[in-house]
Coordinates of C-alpha atoms and ligand atoms in Angstrom, one line a residue:
M1 CA 4.4 -11.7 -27.8
N2 CA 1.1 -10.8 -26.3
K3 CA 0.9 -11.9 -22.8
K4 CA -2.5 -13.4 -22.4
H5 CA -4.4 -12.8 -19.1
D6 CA -7.4 -14.5 -17.6
N7 CA -9.6 -11.7 -16.2
E8 CA -11.4 -14.3 -14.2
K9 CA -8.2 -14.8 -12.2
C10 CA -8.3 -11.0 -11.3
L11 CA -11.7 -11.1 -9.5
N12 CA -11.6 -10.4 -6.0
E13 CA -14.3 -10.8 -3.5
D14 CA -17.1 -8.4 -4.7
P15 CA -16.9 -5.4 -2.1
S16 CA -20.5 -4.8 -2.2
T17 CA -21.2 -8.2 -0.8
L18 CA -19.1 -7.7 2.2
E19 CA -21.2 -7.8 5.2
K20 CA -21.5 -4.7 7.5
E21 CA -20.8 -6.3 10.8
K22 CA -21.5 -4.8 14.3
I23 CA -18.4 -4.0 16.5
G24 CA -18.3 -6.7 19.2
R25 CA -16.7 -6.5 22.6
R26 CA -13.7 -8.3 21.4
D27 CA -13.3 -5.6 18.6
F28 CA -13.4 -2.9 21.3
L29 CA -10.7 -4.6 23.2
K30 CA -8.7 -5.0 20.1
I31 CA -9.0 -1.1 19.4
G32 CA -7.9 -0.4 23.0
S33 CA -4.8 -2.7 22.5
V34 CA -4.0 -1.2 19.0
A35 CA -4.3 2.4 20.4
G36 CA -2.0 1.3 23.2
V37 CA 0.7 -0.1 20.9
A38 CA 0.4 2.9 18.6
A39 CA 0.9 5.3 21.5
G40 CA 3.9 3.2 22.8
L41 CA 5.3 3.2 19.2
S42 CA 5.3 6.9 19.4
L43 CA 7.5 7.0 22.4
L44 CA 10.3 4.6 21.0
P45 CA 13.6 6.4 20.0
A46 CA 14.1 6.6 16.2
G47 CA 16.0 3.4 15.5
K48 CA 13.7 1.4 17.4
T49 CA 10.7 3.1 15.7
V50 CA 11.8 2.0 12.3
A51 CA 11.9 -1.6 13.4
A52 CA 8.7 -1.3 15.1
E53 CA 7.2 0.3 12.1
K54 CA 8.2 -2.6 10.0
T55 CA 6.7 -5.1 12.4
A56 CA 3.5 -3.1 12.4
K57 CA 3.3 -3.0 8.6
K58 CA 3.8 -6.7 8.5
A59 CA 1.1 -7.2 10.8
A60 CA -1.2 -4.9 9.1
E61 CA -0.8 -6.0 5.4
K62 CA -2.0 -9.3 3.7
I63 CA -0.4 -10.6 0.6
L64 CA -3.1 -11.1 -2.2
P65 CA -3.0 -14.0 -4.7
S66 CA -3.7 -11.8 -7.7
M67 CA -4.4 -8.2 -8.8
P68 CA -7.1 -6.9 -6.7
Y69 CA -9.4 -5.7 -9.7
R70 CA -12.6 -7.0 -10.9
I71 CA -12.5 -6.7 -14.7
N72 CA -15.4 -7.2 -17.2
N73 CA -15.4 -7.6 -20.9
K74 CA -15.8 -3.9 -21.5
F75 CA -12.1 -3.4 -20.3
K76 CA -9.3 -2.9 -23.1
P77 CA -6.0 -1.0 -22.6
M78 CA -6.7 2.7 -22.5
D79 CA -6.3 4.9 -25.7
H80 CA -3.9 7.5 -24.5
K81 CA -5.6 10.2 -26.5
N82 CA -8.4 10.1 -24.2
T83 CA -6.5 10.9 -21.1
I84 CA -7.3 14.5 -19.8
F85 CA -3.8 15.7 -20.5
A86 CA -3.9 14.5 -24.0
R87 CA -7.4 16.0 -24.5
A88 CA -6.0 19.3 -23.3
R89 CA -4.1 19.3 -26.7
W90 CA -7.0 18.5 -29.0
D91 CA -10.3 18.7 -27.3
K92 CA -12.1 22.0 -27.6
T93 CA -14.1 21.5 -24.5
I94 CA -10.8 21.0 -22.4
I95 CA -8.5 23.4 -24.2
P96 CA -9.8 26.6 -22.3
D97 CA -9.1 25.0 -18.9
A98 CA -5.6 23.9 -20.3
K99 CA -4.8 27.5 -21.2
K100 CA -5.4 28.7 -17.9
F101 CA -3.6 25.8 -16.2
F102 CA -0.6 25.7 -18.3
G103 CA -0.4 29.4 -19.0
P104 CA 1.6 32.0 -16.9
K105 CA 0.4 32.1 -13.3
E106 CA -1.2 35.5 -12.4
P107 CA 0.0 36.3 -8.8
K108 CA -2.8 37.1 -6.3
N109 CA -2.8 38.8 -3.1
E110 CA -3.6 35.7 -1.2
P111 CA -1.1 33.5 0.8
G112 CA -0.3 30.5 -1.3
W113 CA -0.8 32.2 -4.7
T114 CA 1.6 35.1 -4.6
Q115 CA 4.6 35.7 -6.9
L116 CA 6.5 33.8 -4.2
E117 CA 4.7 30.7 -4.6
A118 CA 4.4 31.0 -8.4
A119 CA 8.3 31.3 -8.6
L120 CA 8.7 28.3 -6.4
C121 CA 6.5 26.2 -8.7
S122 CA 8.4 27.2 -11.9
A123 CA 11.7 26.6 -10.2
S124 CA 10.6 23.3 -8.9
R125 CA 9.7 22.1 -12.3
S126 CA 12.9 23.6 -14.1
I127 CA 14.9 20.4 -14.3
Y128 CA 11.8 18.5 -15.3
S129 CA 11.3 20.9 -18.1
M130 CA 15.0 20.7 -19.3
I131 CA 15.2 16.9 -19.5
S132 CA 11.6 15.5 -19.7
G133 CA 9.2 18.3 -20.7
G134 CA 5.8 16.9 -21.5
S135 CA 6.2 13.5 -19.9
A136 CA 4.0 14.6 -16.8
S137 CA 1.3 15.0 -19.5
G138 CA 2.2 11.7 -21.0
Q139 CA 4.5 12.6 -23.9
P140 CA 6.7 9.5 -24.7
N141 CA 10.4 9.5 -25.6
S142 CA 11.4 12.8 -23.9
P143 CA 15.2 13.1 -23.3
A144 CA 15.1 11.5 -19.7
Y145 CA 12.9 8.7 -20.9
K146 CA 14.4 7.9 -24.1
W147 CA 13.5 4.5 -25.5
D148 CA 16.7 3.8 -27.8
I149 CA 19.7 4.1 -25.5
P150 CA 21.6 0.9 -26.1
A151 CA 22.4 -1.3 -23.3
S152 CA 26.2 -2.2 -22.7
K153 CA 27.5 -5.2 -24.7
N154 CA 29.3 -6.5 -21.5
K155 CA 26.6 -8.4 -19.7
Y156 CA 26.8 -8.7 -16.0
T157 CA 25.9 -12.2 -14.6
F158 CA 23.6 -12.3 -11.6
K159 CA 23.6 -15.3 -9.4
D160 CA 19.9 -15.8 -10.0
K161 CA 16.7 -13.8 -10.3
A162 CA 16.5 -13.2 -6.6
D163 CA 20.1 -11.8 -6.6
A164 CA 19.3 -9.4 -9.6
T165 CA 16.1 -8.2 -7.8
Q166 CA 17.8 -7.3 -4.6
K167 CA 20.6 -5.4 -6.3
I168 CA 18.1 -3.4 -8.7
K169 CA 16.0 -2.7 -5.6
R170 CA 18.9 -1.5 -3.5
A171 CA 20.3 0.6 -6.3
A172 CA 16.7 2.3 -6.8
R173 CA 16.7 3.2 -3.2
F174 CA 20.1 4.6 -3.5
M175 CA 19.0 6.8 -6.5
G176 CA 16.2 8.2 -4.3
A177 CA 13.3 6.0 -4.6
S178 CA 11.1 6.0 -1.4
L179 CA 9.5 2.5 -2.2
V180 CA 10.3 0.0 -4.8
G181 CA 8.5 -3.0 -6.0
I182 CA 8.6 -5.3 -9.1
A183 CA 5.7 -6.3 -11.3
D184 CA 5.5 -8.4 -14.2
Y185 CA 5.3 -6.7 -17.6
D186 CA 1.5 -6.6 -18.5
E187 CA 0.2 -5.2 -21.7
R188 CA -3.3 -4.3 -20.1
W189 CA -1.8 -1.4 -18.4
N190 CA 0.0 0.1 -21.3
Y191 CA -1.6 3.1 -23.2
D192 CA -2.6 1.6 -26.7
P193 CA -2.1 3.4 -28.8
I194 CA 0.3 5.9 -27.2
F195 CA -0.5 9.6 -28.4
D196 CA 2.4 11.9 -29.4
L197 CA 1.0 15.1 -27.7
K198 CA 3.3 17.3 -29.9
K199 CA 2.6 15.8 -33.3
K200 CA -1.0 15.0 -32.1
E201 CA -0.9 11.5 -33.6
P202 CA -1.0 8.0 -32.3
I203 CA 2.2 5.9 -32.0
P204 CA 2.0 2.2 -32.0
V205 CA 3.3 0.4 -28.8
K206 CA 6.4 -1.1 -30.1
F207 CA 9.6 -1.0 -27.9
P208 CA 13.0 -1.8 -29.2
F209 CA 13.0 -5.0 -27.0
Q210 CA 10.6 -7.1 -25.4
P211 CA 10.0 -5.8 -21.6
K212 CA 9.8 -8.8 -19.1
S213 CA 9.9 -6.9 -15.7
V214 CA 8.6 -3.7 -14.4
V215 CA 10.6 -1.7 -11.6
V216 CA 8.0 0.4 -9.9
M217 CA 9.2 3.3 -7.7
A218 CA 7.2 5.7 -5.5
L219 CA 8.7 9.1 -4.4
E220 CA 7.5 10.6 -1.3
M221 CA 6.2 14.0 -1.5
D222 CA 6.4 16.8 1.2
Y223 CA 3.8 16.7 3.8
E224 CA 4.0 20.3 4.8
N225 CA 3.6 21.4 1.2
F226 CA 0.6 19.3 0.8
A227 CA -0.9 20.4 4.1
T228 CA -1.5 24.0 2.2
A229 CA -3.5 22.2 -0.7
P230 CA -4.8 23.4 -3.2
S231 CA -2.3 26.3 -2.9
L232 CA 0.7 26.7 -5.2
L233 CA 2.9 25.4 -2.6
A234 CA 1.2 22.1 -3.1
T235 CA 1.8 22.3 -6.8
A236 CA 5.4 23.1 -6.0
G237 CA 5.4 19.9 -3.9
A238 CA 4.3 17.9 -6.9
D239 CA 6.6 19.8 -9.4
I240 CA 9.8 19.1 -7.5
N241 CA 9.0 15.4 -7.7
Y242 CA 8.5 15.6 -11.5
S243 CA 12.1 16.8 -11.5
R244 CA 13.1 14.0 -9.1
M245 CA 11.3 11.5 -11.0
A246 CA 13.3 12.1 -14.2
V247 CA 16.6 12.0 -12.3
V248 CA 15.7 8.8 -10.4
A249 CA 13.9 6.8 -13.1
S250 CA 16.6 7.7 -15.8
S251 CA 19.4 6.8 -13.2
V252 CA 18.0 3.4 -12.5
A253 CA 17.5 2.6 -16.1
D254 CA 21.0 3.6 -17.0
F255 CA 22.3 1.4 -14.1
I256 CA 20.6 -1.6 -15.5
R257 CA 21.7 -0.8 -19.2
K258 CA 25.2 -0.4 -18.0
L259 CA 24.9 -4.1 -16.7
G260 CA 24.0 -5.1 -20.3
Y261 CA 20.2 -5.2 -20.2
N262 CA 17.9 -3.1 -22.3
S263 CA 15.6 -0.7 -20.1
I264 CA 13.5 2.2 -20.6
A265 CA 12.7 4.8 -17.8
L266 CA 9.1 6.0 -17.9
G267 CA 7.4 8.8 -15.9
N268 CA 3.5 9.2 -16.4
D269 CA 4.1 8.3 -20.0
V270 CA 3.5 5.0 -22.1
A271 CA 1.7 3.0 -19.4
Q272 CA -0.6 3.7 -16.3
S273 CA 1.5 3.8 -13.3
I274 CA -1.1 2.9 -10.6
P275 CA -2.0 -0.6 -11.7
Y276 CA 1.7 -1.4 -12.0
A277 CA 2.3 -0.1 -8.5
I278 CA -0.5 -2.1 -7.2
A279 CA 0.7 -5.2 -8.9
A280 CA 4.1 -4.4 -7.4
G281 CA 2.7 -4.4 -3.9
L282 CA 3.2 -0.8 -3.3
G283 CA -0.4 0.1 -2.1
E284 CA -4.1 0.0 -3.0
L285 CA -6.4 2.0 -5.1
G286 CA -8.4 4.6 -2.9
R287 CA -11.7 6.3 -3.5
N288 CA -9.8 9.4 -4.7
G289 CA -8.4 7.3 -7.7
L290 CA -4.8 7.4 -6.4
L291 CA -2.4 4.8 -5.2
V292 CA -2.6 4.8 -1.4
T293 CA 0.6 3.5 0.2
Y294 CA 1.0 2.2 3.6
E295 CA 4.0 4.6 4.3
Y296 CA 2.8 7.9 2.9
G297 CA -0.9 7.3 1.8
P298 CA -1.4 8.9 -1.6
R299 CA 1.4 11.5 -0.9
V300 CA 3.7 9.9 -3.7
R301 CA 4.7 10.2 -7.3
I302 CA 5.3 7.2 -9.4
C303 CA 7.9 6.2 -11.9
K304 CA 8.8 3.0 -13.5
I305 CA 11.3 1.0 -15.6
F306 CA 10.5 -1.4 -18.4
T307 CA 13.5 -3.8 -18.6
E308 CA 14.2 -7.2 -20.4
L309 CA 16.1 -8.3 -17.2
E310 CA 13.8 -11.0 -15.5
L311 CA 13.2 -10.1 -11.9
V312 CA 11.1 -11.7 -9.1
A313 CA 7.7 -10.0 -9.2
D314 CA 6.2 -8.8 -5.7
K315 CA 2.6 -9.7 -5.0
P316 CA -0.2 -7.2 -4.4
K317 CA -1.0 -6.4 -0.9
T318 CA -3.7 -5.1 1.1
F319 CA -3.9 -3.1 4.4
G320 CA -7.5 -2.5 4.2
V321 CA -7.7 0.8 2.2
V322 CA -10.6 -0.1 0.1
D323 CA -12.8 -1.3 3.2
F324 CA -11.8 2.0 4.8
C325 CA -12.6 4.0 1.8
K326 CA -16.1 2.8 1.9
S327 CA -17.0 4.9 5.0
C328 CA -14.2 7.4 5.0
K329 CA -15.0 9.8 2.1
R330 CA -12.9 12.6 3.3
C331 CA -11.3 13.3 -0.1
A332 CA -14.8 13.4 -1.7
E333 CA -16.1 15.8 0.8
S334 CA -13.0 18.0 0.6
C335 CA -12.6 17.9 -3.2
P336 CA -13.1 21.5 -4.5
G337 CA -14.0 20.3 -8.1
K338 CA -16.6 17.8 -6.7
A339 CA -14.7 15.3 -8.8
I340 CA -14.8 12.4 -6.5
P341 CA -17.6 10.0 -6.1
M342 CA -19.4 9.8 -2.6
G343 CA -21.1 6.5 -3.7
D344 CA -20.2 3.0 -4.3
P345 CA -17.7 1.8 -6.9
T346 CA -18.9 1.4 -10.6
W347 CA -17.9 -0.4 -13.7
E348 CA -17.6 2.9 -15.6
G349 CA -17.1 6.6 -15.1
E350 CA -18.9 9.7 -16.4
T351 CA -16.3 11.0 -19.0
L352 CA -14.3 10.0 -22.0
S353 CA -11.3 10.1 -19.8
N354 CA -12.5 7.1 -17.8
N355 CA -11.5 3.8 -19.2
P356 CA -14.4 1.4 -18.5
G357 CA -14.3 -2.2 -17.3
I358 CA -12.9 -2.1 -13.9
Y359 CA -15.0 -2.0 -10.7
K360 CA -13.6 0.9 -8.8
W361 CA -14.3 4.6 -7.8
Y362 CA -14.1 6.6 -11.0
I363 CA -13.1 10.4 -10.3
N364 CA -14.3 12.7 -12.9
P365 CA -11.0 14.1 -14.6
E366 CA -13.0 16.8 -16.5
K367 CA -14.3 18.4 -13.2
C368 CA -10.8 17.9 -11.6
F369 CA -9.0 19.6 -14.5
H370 CA -11.5 22.3 -14.7
F371 CA -10.7 23.3 -11.0
W372 CA -6.9 23.1 -11.9
G373 CA -7.6 25.8 -14.6
E374 CA -9.5 28.0 -12.1
N375 CA -6.7 27.3 -9.6
Q376 CA -3.8 27.9 -12.1
G377 CA -2.0 25.0 -10.4
D378 CA -2.6 21.5 -9.5
C379 CA -4.7 20.9 -6.3
G380 CA -3.7 17.9 -4.3
T381 CA -6.8 18.3 -1.8
C382 CA -7.5 14.5 -2.4
I383 CA -3.9 13.9 -1.0
S384 CA -4.0 16.4 2.0
S385 CA -7.5 15.3 3.1
C386 CA -6.6 11.5 3.2
P387 CA -6.0 10.1 6.7
Y388 CA -3.4 7.8 5.2
N389 CA -1.4 10.8 4.1
K390 CA -0.6 11.8 7.6
P391 CA 3.0 11.3 8.8
D392 CA 3.8 9.3 11.8
F393 CA 1.0 10.2 14.0
W394 CA -0.3 7.5 16.5
H395 CA -3.9 7.8 15.1
H396 CA -2.3 6.7 11.5
K397 CA -1.2 3.6 13.1
V398 CA -4.6 3.0 14.8
I399 CA -6.3 3.4 11.5
T400 CA -4.1 1.1 9.7
A401 CA -4.3 -1.6 12.4
M402 CA -8.1 -1.3 12.8
T403 CA -8.9 -1.7 9.0
S404 CA -8.3 -5.4 9.8
L405 CA -11.2 -5.1 12.0
P406 CA -14.9 -5.6 10.7
G407 CA -17.4 -2.8 10.6
A408 CA -18.0 0.4 8.6
A409 CA -18.9 1.9 11.9
V410 CA -15.2 1.6 13.2
H411 CA -13.9 3.3 10.1
A412 CA -16.5 6.1 10.3
T413 CA -15.5 6.7 13.9
M414 CA -11.8 6.9 12.9
T415 CA -12.7 9.4 10.2
Q416 CA -14.5 11.6 12.6
M417 CA -11.4 11.3 14.9
D418 CA -9.2 12.3 11.9
K419 CA -11.4 15.5 11.8
M420 CA -11.4 16.1 15.5
F421 CA -7.6 15.9 15.6
G422 CA -7.7 18.7 12.9
Y423 CA -6.0 16.6 10.2
G424 CA -7.5 16.7 6.6
N425 CA -8.6 20.4 6.7
I426 CA -8.0 21.9 3.5
Y427 CA -6.6 25.4 2.7
D428 CA -5.4 27.0 5.8
K429 CA -3.5 30.2 5.4
K430 CA -1.6 29.6 8.5
A431 CA -0.2 26.3 7.0
V432 CA 1.3 28.5 4.2
I433 CA 2.7 31.1 6.5
K434 CA 4.2 28.3 8.6
W435 CA 5.8 26.7 5.6
W436 CA 7.7 29.9 4.8
G437 CA 8.5 30.5 8.3
Q438 CA 10.4 27.2 8.8
E439 CA 14.2 27.3 8.6
D440 CA 14.5 24.1 6.7
Ligands
SF4_1 S1 -7.0 17.1 -7.4 FE1 -8.3 18.3 -6.4 S2 -10.0 18.7 -7.8 FE2 -8.8 17.0 -8.5 S3 -9.9 15.2 -7.6 FE3 -8.1 15.7 -6.2 S4 -9.3 17.1 -4.8 FE4 -10.6 16.9 -6.5
SF4_2 S1 -9.6 10.3 2.0 FE1 -10.6 8.4 2.8 S2 -12.0 7.7 1.1 FE2 -10.4 9.2 0.3 S3 -8.8 7.8 -0.4 FE3 -8.2 8.5 1.7 S4 -9.0 6.9 3.0 FE4 -10.1 6.7 1.0

């Protein structure tokens, strides 16, 4: 039953050995032509822009042969009890922050933290609270994410795996997913054991069927909300998507069950969403510890379906995020909790909530959650400050296309341009006032 994995096969090129090359004349010419193409793209009418965007994406991304993680022998699936949200239930060092974060919000006389924004947060979370309460913190088996809903006895016959994959992806888009990819089921990314947050006890990972494929879906979050981070408008931007996640994931799982195949919908619970999203080709792991997608940067929420239906797995892809992050550091500089590392990736993090054994940037969840407590809401500055999060601006396309170029210097220049253009600034009262002033 256990799927064995050869960690050696997951090894990618050591990022620390990549040479820092100088920008040559040819690169400058390429920058110039990319900027020209990008500027031209921004002038196209809407329909043609979509087609041109797809072409630009194809040109920018490379398909990888395997998961782009370097894994050593310290790695094992994460004990769910050690995640920061599980610790918020049992760890005396985290509980004071949890009380402030989960407790009622005290309105302040500050745009972004008034009763207006507090009410918006609460309302945005209302459907989530009704049907999947606790799943954002990892509580398994909540009503929207139940494990034991039986599949129809009447099995639909697909022509083949490709036909099944195409139809499931189409349905997922219809149900509200912004991006959909398929990964093979991989026990390394399960929490093991899972921790029941209400009973405060571990649950063995034992599903009522053997999952074979994982449908991974990313939901875009609103740019204008996150532009106000870390205000409660940004928290509302996340909260409304916790409600949407429950609707989208449970609807897609139900669609597959009605075709006769056992499936369970999952939000943040049961398994780590980011490795699955990377395996499904939806994006890369950024310095900020988040999935960075081509389309929306880190401004997404992820939900997933475990299913016994065998689907065609996508491949992981790169469009140069990891390389860009080496010199960008916008999220680390902007993080109000000082929770994002400025240095190189490492094999382990600083806290119990960092699962060691993967070479990556480990954020400090304790510092991050402490800020959330002080803020009485989420934060999202590591989303709003990321150049990839910016909507369809010409410089976004330039950054994307230029990541295929060598040279940290190029990326550093682009980061400076990002600042010069005024993107990535955090908490701006005017953004809150502008948000409320918009008619739709
Ligand atoms: S959510 Fe805020 S505090 Fe936490 S890592 Fe991101 S920027 Fe830092
Ligand atoms: S802000 Fe910069 S360093 Fe941080 S994730 Fe985005 S691209 Fe990477």
